[in-house]
């Protein structure tokens, strides 16, 4: 169980103001504390980050993708990735692989680590994964899906979900067919990133396509893609027929996005009540979680640096701060630089340029 760095009364009251607007919901048998969930992200959605996002209003979280073969070989690094903290309320573990037997064996191991649900990665576009038949390549071999789902389900007690794309390419938009197979094979819900595999991260997520699936769906659907800022999320939340929404990249530059998006009036103002001082408190809590999770100083530094720099995006002098941080090799000095920077910001507002491309690759 992790020990918390307490937030100040001021930050706590800001958080509570938004959290009171969250509507708990169910996906199948599982209850979530809000309709806004953190999407899985490789190299990011580890235990400390997931915990922090739950503290900051994410209704549920999913681990980064974890190899079924790594689990079955007993690879130490892979098994570390399965660990969950008792403080994590609504967490799922995402597995990837292509072989039903291997996925089913890995699912039994993953379940023993105590997640609320398991998820299958069917959206990863990365060549290394799809050439072996995993990730979004699973969407091309539709006939193999029901046997895989059923095989995995037979050894599991917790729900199984899938995360897909709209299809492999624009000529094979088969998400609706996959939803039907999923429903018939005991999958509890489906999350969909509104792009094809071939699009990778180019173009825009096709929300008309996602919404059209809601007309015939027989199981809960989570919409995902390009929900980068609170006003966009809040707008989508009000008009969507999806049961829930998932946010990935938007949470990297704005850790308060799950909270801010809950208030439609606030979110359209395009101004935030969260200032540098609040970000410093968030960084300190992250530091505590990471200290209690990773024993290796280098891993700790790498994790802290990338998140600190993303959190600073859009604040004054963020570029200069970023290069200072990347030139600093000592964790303690990194924390001091971060404290000085965020506290020097006073009441300054954060202005992110959402037209700029931000992270155009990933595993789903
Ligand atoms: C760095 C990065 C890593 C990702 N890793 C995963 C992953 O492990 N599993 C997965 O299903 N999707 C993964 N994704 C995809 C996201 O979950 C999400 O579907 C995609 O980024 C679109 O959502 P967004 O526009 O909110 O970022 C990743 C995305 C990024 C940017």
XYZ file of N, CA and C and ligand atoms in Angstrom, residues 39-42 44 64-65 94 121 163 193 195 201 224-228 246-250 359 361-364, ligand 1:
115
model
N -6.843 5.962 -20.605
C -6.561 4.924 -21.618
C -5.180 4.319 -21.364
N -4.990 3.067 -21.799
C -3.663 2.456 -21.615
C -2.602 3.157 -22.468
N -1.416 3.341 -21.894
C -0.289 3.909 -22.654
C 0.998 3.215 -22.238
N 1.650 2.593 -23.231
C 2.905 1.884 -22.971
C 3.966 2.855 -22.477
N 3.967 4.518 -19.860
C 3.409 5.629 -19.067
C 2.454 5.117 -17.987
N -0.322 -0.468 -19.069
C 0.236 -0.493 -20.421
C 0.094 -1.910 -20.966
N 0.268 -2.082 -22.273
C 0.128 -3.433 -22.843
C 1.238 -4.342 -22.314
N -3.906 -4.886 -19.301
C -4.054 -5.154 -20.733
C -2.986 -6.135 -21.210
N -5.425 -6.142 -26.066
C -5.007 -5.092 -26.999
C -5.252 -5.580 -28.427
N -9.906 -3.723 -26.589
C -9.719 -2.348 -27.106
C -9.301 -2.469 -28.561
N -10.697 3.095 -30.346
C -9.951 4.279 -30.793
C -10.414 4.528 -32.231
N -9.676 5.399 -35.102
C -8.829 5.415 -36.301
C -8.598 3.980 -36.764
N -1.604 7.331 -36.197
C -2.089 8.485 -35.415
C -2.364 9.690 -36.308
N -12.908 6.628 -27.782
C -11.558 7.160 -27.533
C -10.975 7.772 -28.817
N -10.243 8.844 -28.608
C -9.495 9.440 -29.710
C -9.637 10.938 -29.767
N -8.514 11.632 -29.616
C -8.440 13.093 -29.770
C -9.235 13.871 -28.720
N -9.468 13.288 -27.575
C -10.121 14.047 -26.493
C -8.995 14.701 -25.703
N -8.494 15.809 -26.245
C -7.244 16.370 -25.731
C -7.410 17.474 -24.695
N -12.506 7.452 -23.018
C -11.128 7.199 -22.557
C -10.215 8.299 -23.054
N -9.340 8.751 -22.183
C -8.401 9.824 -22.532
C -6.983 9.291 -22.390
N -6.157 9.511 -23.410
C -4.743 9.100 -23.307
C -3.859 10.345 -23.274
N -3.485 10.868 -24.459
C -2.493 11.948 -24.514
C -2.914 13.205 -23.769
N -4.204 13.472 -23.725
C -4.688 14.682 -23.057
C -4.300 14.730 -21.587
N 2.762 13.770 -29.690
C 2.886 12.314 -29.614
C 2.075 11.613 -30.690
N 2.636 8.608 -32.023
C 2.824 7.160 -32.109
C 2.464 6.549 -30.762
N 2.108 5.269 -30.816
C 1.721 4.599 -29.572
C 1.310 3.174 -29.882
N 0.894 2.471 -28.843
C 0.604 1.038 -29.013
C -0.879 0.695 -29.064
N -1.706 1.631 -29.537
C -3.116 1.259 -29.604
C -3.927 2.228 -30.421
C 2.605 6.777 -25.898
C 1.366 5.971 -26.166
C 1.317 4.655 -25.777
C 0.171 3.885 -25.997
N 0.117 2.605 -25.545
C -1.032 1.884 -25.663
C -1.155 0.590 -25.079
O -0.241 0.085 -24.423
N -2.322 -0.071 -25.265
C -3.378 0.459 -25.981
O -4.420 -0.169 -26.122
N -3.301 1.700 -26.503
C -2.160 2.422 -26.353
N -2.088 3.688 -26.843
C -3.266 4.267 -27.526
C -4.119 5.075 -26.553
O -4.670 4.283 -25.544
C -5.255 5.792 -27.328
O -6.056 4.809 -27.924
C -4.754 6.749 -28.402
O -3.642 7.485 -27.954
C -5.858 7.718 -28.818
O -6.316 8.435 -27.698
P -5.881 9.963 -27.386
O -6.185 10.756 -28.614
O -6.669 10.349 -26.187
O -4.406 9.953 -27.145
C -0.947 4.463 -26.666
C -0.884 5.795 -27.063
C 0.246 6.555 -26.825
C 0.286 7.990 -27.259
